[in-house]
Short mmCIF file of C-alpha atoms in Angstrom, two decimals:
data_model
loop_
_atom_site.label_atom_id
_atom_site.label_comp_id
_atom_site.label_asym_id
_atom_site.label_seq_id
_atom_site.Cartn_x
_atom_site.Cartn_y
_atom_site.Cartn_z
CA UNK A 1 -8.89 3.06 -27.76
CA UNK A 2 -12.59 3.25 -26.14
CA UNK A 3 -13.22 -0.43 -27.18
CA UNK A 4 -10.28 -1.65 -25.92
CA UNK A 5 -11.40 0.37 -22.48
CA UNK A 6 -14.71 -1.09 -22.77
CA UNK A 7 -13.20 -4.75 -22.88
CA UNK A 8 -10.77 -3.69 -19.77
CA UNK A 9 -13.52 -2.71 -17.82
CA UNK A 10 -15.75 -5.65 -18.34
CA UNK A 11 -12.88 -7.67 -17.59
CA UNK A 12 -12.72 -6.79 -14.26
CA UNK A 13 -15.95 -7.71 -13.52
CA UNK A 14 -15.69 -11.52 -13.11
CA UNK A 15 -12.00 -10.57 -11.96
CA UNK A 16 -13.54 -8.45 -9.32
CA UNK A 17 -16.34 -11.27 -8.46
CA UNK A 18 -13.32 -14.16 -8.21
CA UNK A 19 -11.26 -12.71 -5.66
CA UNK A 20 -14.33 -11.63 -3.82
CA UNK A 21 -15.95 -15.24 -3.92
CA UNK A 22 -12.35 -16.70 -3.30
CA UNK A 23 -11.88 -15.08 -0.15
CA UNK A 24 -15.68 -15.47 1.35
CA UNK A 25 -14.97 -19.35 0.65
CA UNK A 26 -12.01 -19.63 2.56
CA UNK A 27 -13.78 -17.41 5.80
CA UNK A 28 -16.40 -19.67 5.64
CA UNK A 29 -14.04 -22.46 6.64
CA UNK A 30 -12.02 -21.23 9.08
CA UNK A 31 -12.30 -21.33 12.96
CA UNK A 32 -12.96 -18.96 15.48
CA UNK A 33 -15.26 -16.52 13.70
CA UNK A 34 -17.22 -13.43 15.43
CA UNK A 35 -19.71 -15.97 16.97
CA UNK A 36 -17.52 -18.30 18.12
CA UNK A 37 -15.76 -15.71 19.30
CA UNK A 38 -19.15 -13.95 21.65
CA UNK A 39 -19.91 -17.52 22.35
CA UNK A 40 -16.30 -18.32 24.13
CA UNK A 41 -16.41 -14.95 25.95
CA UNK A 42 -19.98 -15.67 27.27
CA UNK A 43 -18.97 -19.36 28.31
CA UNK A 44 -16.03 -18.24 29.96
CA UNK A 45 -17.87 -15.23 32.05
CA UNK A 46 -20.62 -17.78 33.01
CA UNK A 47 -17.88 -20.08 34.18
CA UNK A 48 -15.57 -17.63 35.47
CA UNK A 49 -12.52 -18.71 33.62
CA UNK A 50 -10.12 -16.77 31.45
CA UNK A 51 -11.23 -14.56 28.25
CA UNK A 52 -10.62 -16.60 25.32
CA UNK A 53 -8.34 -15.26 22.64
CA UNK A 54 -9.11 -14.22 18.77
CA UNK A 55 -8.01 -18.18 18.22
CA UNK A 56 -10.90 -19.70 20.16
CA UNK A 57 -13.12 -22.24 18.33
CA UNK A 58 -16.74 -23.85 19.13
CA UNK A 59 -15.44 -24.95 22.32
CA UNK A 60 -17.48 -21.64 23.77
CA UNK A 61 -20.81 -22.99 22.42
CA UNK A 62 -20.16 -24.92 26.23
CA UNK A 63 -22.72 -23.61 28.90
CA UNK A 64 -24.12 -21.02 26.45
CA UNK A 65 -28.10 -20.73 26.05
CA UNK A 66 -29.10 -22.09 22.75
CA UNK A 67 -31.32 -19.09 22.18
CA UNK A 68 -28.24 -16.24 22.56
CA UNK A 69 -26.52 -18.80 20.01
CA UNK A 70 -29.51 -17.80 17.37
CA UNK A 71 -29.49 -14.39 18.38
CA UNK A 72 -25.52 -14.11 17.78
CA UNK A 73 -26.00 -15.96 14.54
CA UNK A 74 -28.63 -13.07 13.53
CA UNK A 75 -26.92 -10.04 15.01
CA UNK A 76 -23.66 -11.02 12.66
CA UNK A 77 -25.96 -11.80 9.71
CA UNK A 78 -24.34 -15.67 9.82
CA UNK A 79 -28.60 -17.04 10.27
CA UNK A 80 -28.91 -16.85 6.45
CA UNK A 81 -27.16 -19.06 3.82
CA UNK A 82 -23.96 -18.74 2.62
CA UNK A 83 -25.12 -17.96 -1.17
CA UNK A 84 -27.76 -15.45 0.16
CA UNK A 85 -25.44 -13.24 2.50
CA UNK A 86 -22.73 -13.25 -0.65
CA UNK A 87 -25.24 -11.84 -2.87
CA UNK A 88 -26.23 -9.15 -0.35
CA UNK A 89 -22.44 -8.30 0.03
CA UNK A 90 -22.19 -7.77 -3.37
CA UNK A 91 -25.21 -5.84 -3.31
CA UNK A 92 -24.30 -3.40 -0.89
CA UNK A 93 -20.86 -3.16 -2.53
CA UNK A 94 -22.52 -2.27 -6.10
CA UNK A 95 -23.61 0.91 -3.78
CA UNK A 96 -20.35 1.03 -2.31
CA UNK A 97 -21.55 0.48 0.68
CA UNK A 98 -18.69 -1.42 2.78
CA UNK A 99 -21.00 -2.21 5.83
CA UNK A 100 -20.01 -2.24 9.54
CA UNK A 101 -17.16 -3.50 11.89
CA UNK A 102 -17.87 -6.33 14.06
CA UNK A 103 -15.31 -5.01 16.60
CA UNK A 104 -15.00 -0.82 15.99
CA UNK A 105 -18.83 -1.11 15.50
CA UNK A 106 -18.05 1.95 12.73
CA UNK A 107 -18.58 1.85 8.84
CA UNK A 108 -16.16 0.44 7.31
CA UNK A 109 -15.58 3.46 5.09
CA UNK A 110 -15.22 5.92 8.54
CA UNK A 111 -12.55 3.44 9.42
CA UNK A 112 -10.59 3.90 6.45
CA UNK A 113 -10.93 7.91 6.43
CA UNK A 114 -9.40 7.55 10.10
CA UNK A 115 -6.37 5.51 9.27
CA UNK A 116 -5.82 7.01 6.02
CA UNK A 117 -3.67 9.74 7.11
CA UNK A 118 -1.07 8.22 8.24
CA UNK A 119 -0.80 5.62 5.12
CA UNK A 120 -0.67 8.31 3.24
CA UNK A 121 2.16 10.47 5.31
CA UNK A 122 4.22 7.10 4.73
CA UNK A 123 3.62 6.30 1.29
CA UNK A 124 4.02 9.71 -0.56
CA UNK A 125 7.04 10.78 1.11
CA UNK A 126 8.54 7.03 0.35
CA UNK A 127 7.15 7.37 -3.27
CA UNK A 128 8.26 11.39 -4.11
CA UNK A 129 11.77 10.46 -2.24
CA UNK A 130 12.25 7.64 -3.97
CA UNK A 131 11.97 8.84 -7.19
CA UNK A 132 13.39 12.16 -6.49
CA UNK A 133 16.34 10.38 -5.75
CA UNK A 134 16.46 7.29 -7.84
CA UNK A 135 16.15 8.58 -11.23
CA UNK A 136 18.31 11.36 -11.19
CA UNK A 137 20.88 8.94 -9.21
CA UNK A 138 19.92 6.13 -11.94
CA UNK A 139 20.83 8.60 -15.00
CA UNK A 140 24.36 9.64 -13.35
CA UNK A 141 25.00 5.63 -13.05
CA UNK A 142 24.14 4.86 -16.49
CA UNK A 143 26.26 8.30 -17.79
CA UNK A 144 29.03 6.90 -15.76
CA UNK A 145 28.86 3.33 -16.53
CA UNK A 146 31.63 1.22 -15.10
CA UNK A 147 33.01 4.37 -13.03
CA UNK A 148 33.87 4.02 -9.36
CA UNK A 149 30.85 6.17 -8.80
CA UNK A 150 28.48 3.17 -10.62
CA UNK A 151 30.20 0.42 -8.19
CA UNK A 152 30.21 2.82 -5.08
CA UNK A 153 26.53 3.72 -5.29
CA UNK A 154 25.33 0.10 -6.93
CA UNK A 155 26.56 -1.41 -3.46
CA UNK A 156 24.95 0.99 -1.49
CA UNK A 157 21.79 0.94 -2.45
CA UNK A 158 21.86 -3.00 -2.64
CA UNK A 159 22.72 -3.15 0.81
CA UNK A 160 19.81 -0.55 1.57
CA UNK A 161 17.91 -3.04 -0.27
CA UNK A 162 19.15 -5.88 1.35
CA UNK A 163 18.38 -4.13 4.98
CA UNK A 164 14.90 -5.04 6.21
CA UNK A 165 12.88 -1.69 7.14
CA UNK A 166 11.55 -3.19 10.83
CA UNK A 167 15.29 -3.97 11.48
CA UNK A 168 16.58 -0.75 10.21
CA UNK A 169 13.58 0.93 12.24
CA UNK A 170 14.91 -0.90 15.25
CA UNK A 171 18.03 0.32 14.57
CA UNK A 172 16.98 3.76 13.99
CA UNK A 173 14.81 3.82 17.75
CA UNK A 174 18.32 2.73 19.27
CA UNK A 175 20.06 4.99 18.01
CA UNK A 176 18.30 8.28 17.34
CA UNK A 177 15.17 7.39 18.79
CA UNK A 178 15.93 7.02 22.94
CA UNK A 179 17.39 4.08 23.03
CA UNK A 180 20.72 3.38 24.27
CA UNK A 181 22.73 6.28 21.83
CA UNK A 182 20.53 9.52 21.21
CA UNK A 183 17.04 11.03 21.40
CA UNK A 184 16.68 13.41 18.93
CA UNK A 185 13.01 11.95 17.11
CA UNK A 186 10.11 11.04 19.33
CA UNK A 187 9.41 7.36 19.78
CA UNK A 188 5.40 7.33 18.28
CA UNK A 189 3.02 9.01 16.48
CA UNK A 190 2.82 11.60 13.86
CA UNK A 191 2.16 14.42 16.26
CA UNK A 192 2.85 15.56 19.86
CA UNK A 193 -0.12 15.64 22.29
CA UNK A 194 -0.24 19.64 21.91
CA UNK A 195 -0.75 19.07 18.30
CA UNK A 196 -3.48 21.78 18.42
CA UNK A 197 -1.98 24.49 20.04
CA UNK A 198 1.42 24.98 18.24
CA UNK A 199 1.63 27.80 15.27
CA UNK A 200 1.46 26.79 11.49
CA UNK A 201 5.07 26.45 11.52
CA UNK A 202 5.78 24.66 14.53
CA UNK A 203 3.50 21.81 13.32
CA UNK A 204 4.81 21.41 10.21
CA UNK A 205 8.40 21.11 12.24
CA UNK A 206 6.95 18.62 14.20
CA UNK A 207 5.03 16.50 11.79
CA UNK A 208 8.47 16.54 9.86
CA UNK A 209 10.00 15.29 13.09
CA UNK A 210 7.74 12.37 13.84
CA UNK A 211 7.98 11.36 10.32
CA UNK A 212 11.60 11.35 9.72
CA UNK A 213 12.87 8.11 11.06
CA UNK A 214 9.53 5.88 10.04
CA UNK A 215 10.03 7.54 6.44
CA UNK A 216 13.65 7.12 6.52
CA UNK A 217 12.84 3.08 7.54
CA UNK A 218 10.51 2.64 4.60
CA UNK A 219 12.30 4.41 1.97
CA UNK A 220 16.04 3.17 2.16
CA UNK A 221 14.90 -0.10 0.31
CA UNK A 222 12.98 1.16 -2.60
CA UNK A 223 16.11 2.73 -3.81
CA UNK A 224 17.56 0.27 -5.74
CA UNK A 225 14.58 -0.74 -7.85
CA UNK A 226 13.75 2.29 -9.45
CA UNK A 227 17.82 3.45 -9.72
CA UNK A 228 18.57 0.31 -11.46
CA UNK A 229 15.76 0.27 -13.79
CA UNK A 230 16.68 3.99 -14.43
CA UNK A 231 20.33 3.13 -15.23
CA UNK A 232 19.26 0.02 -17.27
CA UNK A 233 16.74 1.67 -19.48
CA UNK A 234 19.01 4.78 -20.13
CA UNK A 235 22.00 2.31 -20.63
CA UNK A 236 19.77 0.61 -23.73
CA UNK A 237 18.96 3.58 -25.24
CA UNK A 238 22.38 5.17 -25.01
CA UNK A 239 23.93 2.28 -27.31
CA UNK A 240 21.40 2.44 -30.25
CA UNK A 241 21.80 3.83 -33.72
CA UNK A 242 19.93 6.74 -33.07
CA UNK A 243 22.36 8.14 -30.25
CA UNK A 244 25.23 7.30 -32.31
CA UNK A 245 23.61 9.66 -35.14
CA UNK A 246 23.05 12.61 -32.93
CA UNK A 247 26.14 12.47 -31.63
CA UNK A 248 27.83 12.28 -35.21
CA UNK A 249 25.63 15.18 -35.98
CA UNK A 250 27.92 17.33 -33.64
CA UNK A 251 24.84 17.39 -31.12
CA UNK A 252 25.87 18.62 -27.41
CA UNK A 253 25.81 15.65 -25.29
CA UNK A 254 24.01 16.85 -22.39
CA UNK A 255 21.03 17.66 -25.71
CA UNK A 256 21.58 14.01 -26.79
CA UNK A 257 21.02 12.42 -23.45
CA UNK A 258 17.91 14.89 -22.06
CA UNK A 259 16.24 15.63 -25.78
CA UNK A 260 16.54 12.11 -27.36
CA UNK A 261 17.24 9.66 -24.82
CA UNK A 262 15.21 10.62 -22.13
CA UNK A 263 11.82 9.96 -23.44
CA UNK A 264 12.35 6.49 -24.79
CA UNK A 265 14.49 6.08 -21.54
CA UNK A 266 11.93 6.87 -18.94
CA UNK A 267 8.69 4.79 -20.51
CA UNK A 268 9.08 1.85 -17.95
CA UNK A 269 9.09 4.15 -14.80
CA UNK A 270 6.25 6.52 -16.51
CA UNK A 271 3.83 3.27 -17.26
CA UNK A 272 4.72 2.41 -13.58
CA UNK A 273 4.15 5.87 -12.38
CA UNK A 274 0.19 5.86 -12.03
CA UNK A 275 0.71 2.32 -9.79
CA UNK A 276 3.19 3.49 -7.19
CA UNK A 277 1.27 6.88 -6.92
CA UNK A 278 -1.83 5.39 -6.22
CA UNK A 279 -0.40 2.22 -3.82
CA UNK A 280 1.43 5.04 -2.32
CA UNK A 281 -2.31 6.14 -0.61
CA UNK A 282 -3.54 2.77 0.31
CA UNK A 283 -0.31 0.67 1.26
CA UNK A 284 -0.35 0.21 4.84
CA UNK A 285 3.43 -1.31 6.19
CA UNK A 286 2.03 -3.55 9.32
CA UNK A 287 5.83 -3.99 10.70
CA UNK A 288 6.34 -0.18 10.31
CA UNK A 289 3.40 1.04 11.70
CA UNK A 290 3.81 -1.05 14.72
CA UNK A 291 7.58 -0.35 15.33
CA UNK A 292 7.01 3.29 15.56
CA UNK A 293 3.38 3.37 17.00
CA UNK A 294 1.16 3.99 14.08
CA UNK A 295 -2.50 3.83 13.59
CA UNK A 296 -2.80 3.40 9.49
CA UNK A 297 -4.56 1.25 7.12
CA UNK A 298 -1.30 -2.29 7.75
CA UNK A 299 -2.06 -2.47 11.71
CA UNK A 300 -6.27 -1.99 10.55
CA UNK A 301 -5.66 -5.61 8.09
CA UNK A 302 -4.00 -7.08 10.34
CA UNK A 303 -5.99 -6.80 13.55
CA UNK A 304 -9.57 -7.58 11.06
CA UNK A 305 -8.28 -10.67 10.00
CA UNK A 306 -7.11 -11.80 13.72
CA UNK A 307 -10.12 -10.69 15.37
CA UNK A 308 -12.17 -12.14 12.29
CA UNK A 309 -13.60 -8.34 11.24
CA UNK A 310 -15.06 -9.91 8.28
CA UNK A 311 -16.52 -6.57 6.91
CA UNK A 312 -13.27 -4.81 7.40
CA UNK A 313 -11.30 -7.79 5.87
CA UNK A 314 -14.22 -8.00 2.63
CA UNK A 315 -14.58 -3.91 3.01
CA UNK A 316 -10.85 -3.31 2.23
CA UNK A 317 -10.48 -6.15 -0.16
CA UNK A 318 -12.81 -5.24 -2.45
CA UNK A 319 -11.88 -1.32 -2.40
CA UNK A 320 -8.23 -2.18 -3.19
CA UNK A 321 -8.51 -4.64 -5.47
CA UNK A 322 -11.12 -2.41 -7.46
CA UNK A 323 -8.24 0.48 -7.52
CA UNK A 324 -5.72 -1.83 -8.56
CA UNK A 325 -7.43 -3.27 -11.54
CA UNK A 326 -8.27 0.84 -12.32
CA UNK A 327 -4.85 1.86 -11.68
CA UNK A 328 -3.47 -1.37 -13.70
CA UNK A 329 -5.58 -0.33 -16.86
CA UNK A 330 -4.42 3.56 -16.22
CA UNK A 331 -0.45 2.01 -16.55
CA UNK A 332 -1.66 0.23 -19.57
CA UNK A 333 -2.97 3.32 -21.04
CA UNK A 334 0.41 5.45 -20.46
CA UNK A 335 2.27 3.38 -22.72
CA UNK A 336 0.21 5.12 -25.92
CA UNK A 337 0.68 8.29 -24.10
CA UNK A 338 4.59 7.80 -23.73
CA UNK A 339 4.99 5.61 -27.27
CA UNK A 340 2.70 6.39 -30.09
CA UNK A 341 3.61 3.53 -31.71
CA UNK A 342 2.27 0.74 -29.32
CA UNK A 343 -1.34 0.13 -30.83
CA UNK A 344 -3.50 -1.10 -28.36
CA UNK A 345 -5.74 -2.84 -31.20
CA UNK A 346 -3.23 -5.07 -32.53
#
């Protein structure tokens, strides 16, 4: 067991080190970086013309002193080789030390604490919901195989599935949300503006209320994958031998289907359990985030890479990826903890 952990974790070393190099390759190479950026915003104040977007190129090197050029270059660290500013990232990231935003001018790491919170409001209620409901819902199906209760619910979760979360968001606002039906949930946020002064139990009634519809949005399609595996798995084991036995053995079903099946049953959604907990902390949903006015970790990518927040973009990257190579080996790992028989040495 420990030398197979020992070979995982020097594994993701050079994993680690690829995707890192990968992406600090490709920035290299593309236009409009943070310089380019100052440059265009200096040429255009000199010349009085219009602010150039996050798009601009070189073009703003135009009518801009030579000198501020250098002392752009230095102030975003882009005066040293390529090789030698890699090296120093992965220096500082050895110390976990993310470094600093080009635009927020924070630590990367106080930028993640801020938007955290409301990743995580979205992801754990999407996770626990979906698995609260799925698996028991996934069990019934398989127990009921073939019943008008397995078609009903089959089609509605695959058209939950099929339902895009920004338009059922959309749909959501309109109707419930102040558009053109109903306004009974607040358009943004996860909080009202008097946040601070409301009792214990009026703010957990009104964080529940700002969450409900953005939840509801994000959860509807993760239904289907985790009921369907559930009815699947439980479907296998139901028709081996063993059931058959137990059964013959004048065994009470619901004993059968909870003692026996239920452990062999469940080991794909337990080895996939440590995965979705985790991604459920750190997966930001851009489209959601922005529908229903939320600051979290999606809208924080998505403006780095436009505005060319290389720090954020190479902060983030590496923290995530590092978790999901740690979370990946934990999943690994829960397969000897559900199944004694798998041997990870052979």
């Amino acid at each position: 067991m420990w030398v197979y952990i020992l070979k995982r974790v020097l594994l993701m070393v050079p994993t680690l080190l690829g995707v890192l190099l990968l992406t600090f390759a490709v920035i290299q190479f593309v236009p409009g970086g943070p310089v380019e950026q100052a440059m265009s915003q200096l040429s255009n104040r000199t010349s009085g013309g219009e602010r150039a977007g996050p798009d601009a190129s070189y073009r703003g090197r135009q009518g801009v002193d030579p000198a501020q050029v250098e002392e752009l270059k230095k102030l975003y660290g882009f005066d040293k080789p390529a090789p030698e500013r890699f090296l120093a990232m992965l220096t500082s990231y050895a110390r976990f030390d993310l470094g600093e935003s080009f635009v927020h001018h924070k630590s990367v790491w106080a930028l993640i604490q801020e938007k955290l919170p409301v990743s995580i409001s979205l992801g754990l209620w999407t996770f626990f919901l979906s698995y609260l409901v799925s698996v028991p819902l996934g069990i019934a199906k398989a127990v009921r195989a073939g019943s008008r209760f397995d078609m009903v619910t089959s089609l509605l979760v695959l058209v939950g599935y099929a339902i895009p979360g920004f338009v059922l968001g959309v749909a959501l606002l309109v109707l419930f949300g102040g558009g053109s039906f109903l306004q009974w949930f607040p358009l943004r946020g996860l909080t009202s503006p008097n946040w601070d002064e409301l009792s214990w139990a009026a703010k957990i009634t009104d964080y529940l209320w700002h969450i409900a519809l953005p939840v509801t949005a994000s959860v509807l399609g993760s239904f289907a994958v985790v009921t369907m595996l559930t009815k699947n798995a439980f479907l296998d084991e139901i028709r081996k031998q063993y059931v058959l036995t137990a059964r013959a053995k004048g065994l009470d079903e619901r004993k059968v289907l909870w003692k026996h099946v239920m452990r062999n049953a469940l080991i794909p959604l337990v080895t996939g359990f440590p995965a979705a907990f985790i991604g459920a902390f750190f997966t930001g949903s851009l489209l959601i985030e922005t529908l229903f006015s939320l600051d979290g970790l999606g809208l924080l990518s998505y403006e780095s890479v436009m505005r060319r927040d290389y720090p954020v973009v190479l902060g983030t990257l590496y923290l995530f990826t590092l978790i999901g190579l740690v979370t990946k080996l934990i999943s690994d790992l829960c397969y000897v903890w559900v199944d004694p028989r798998v041997r990870l040495d052979a």
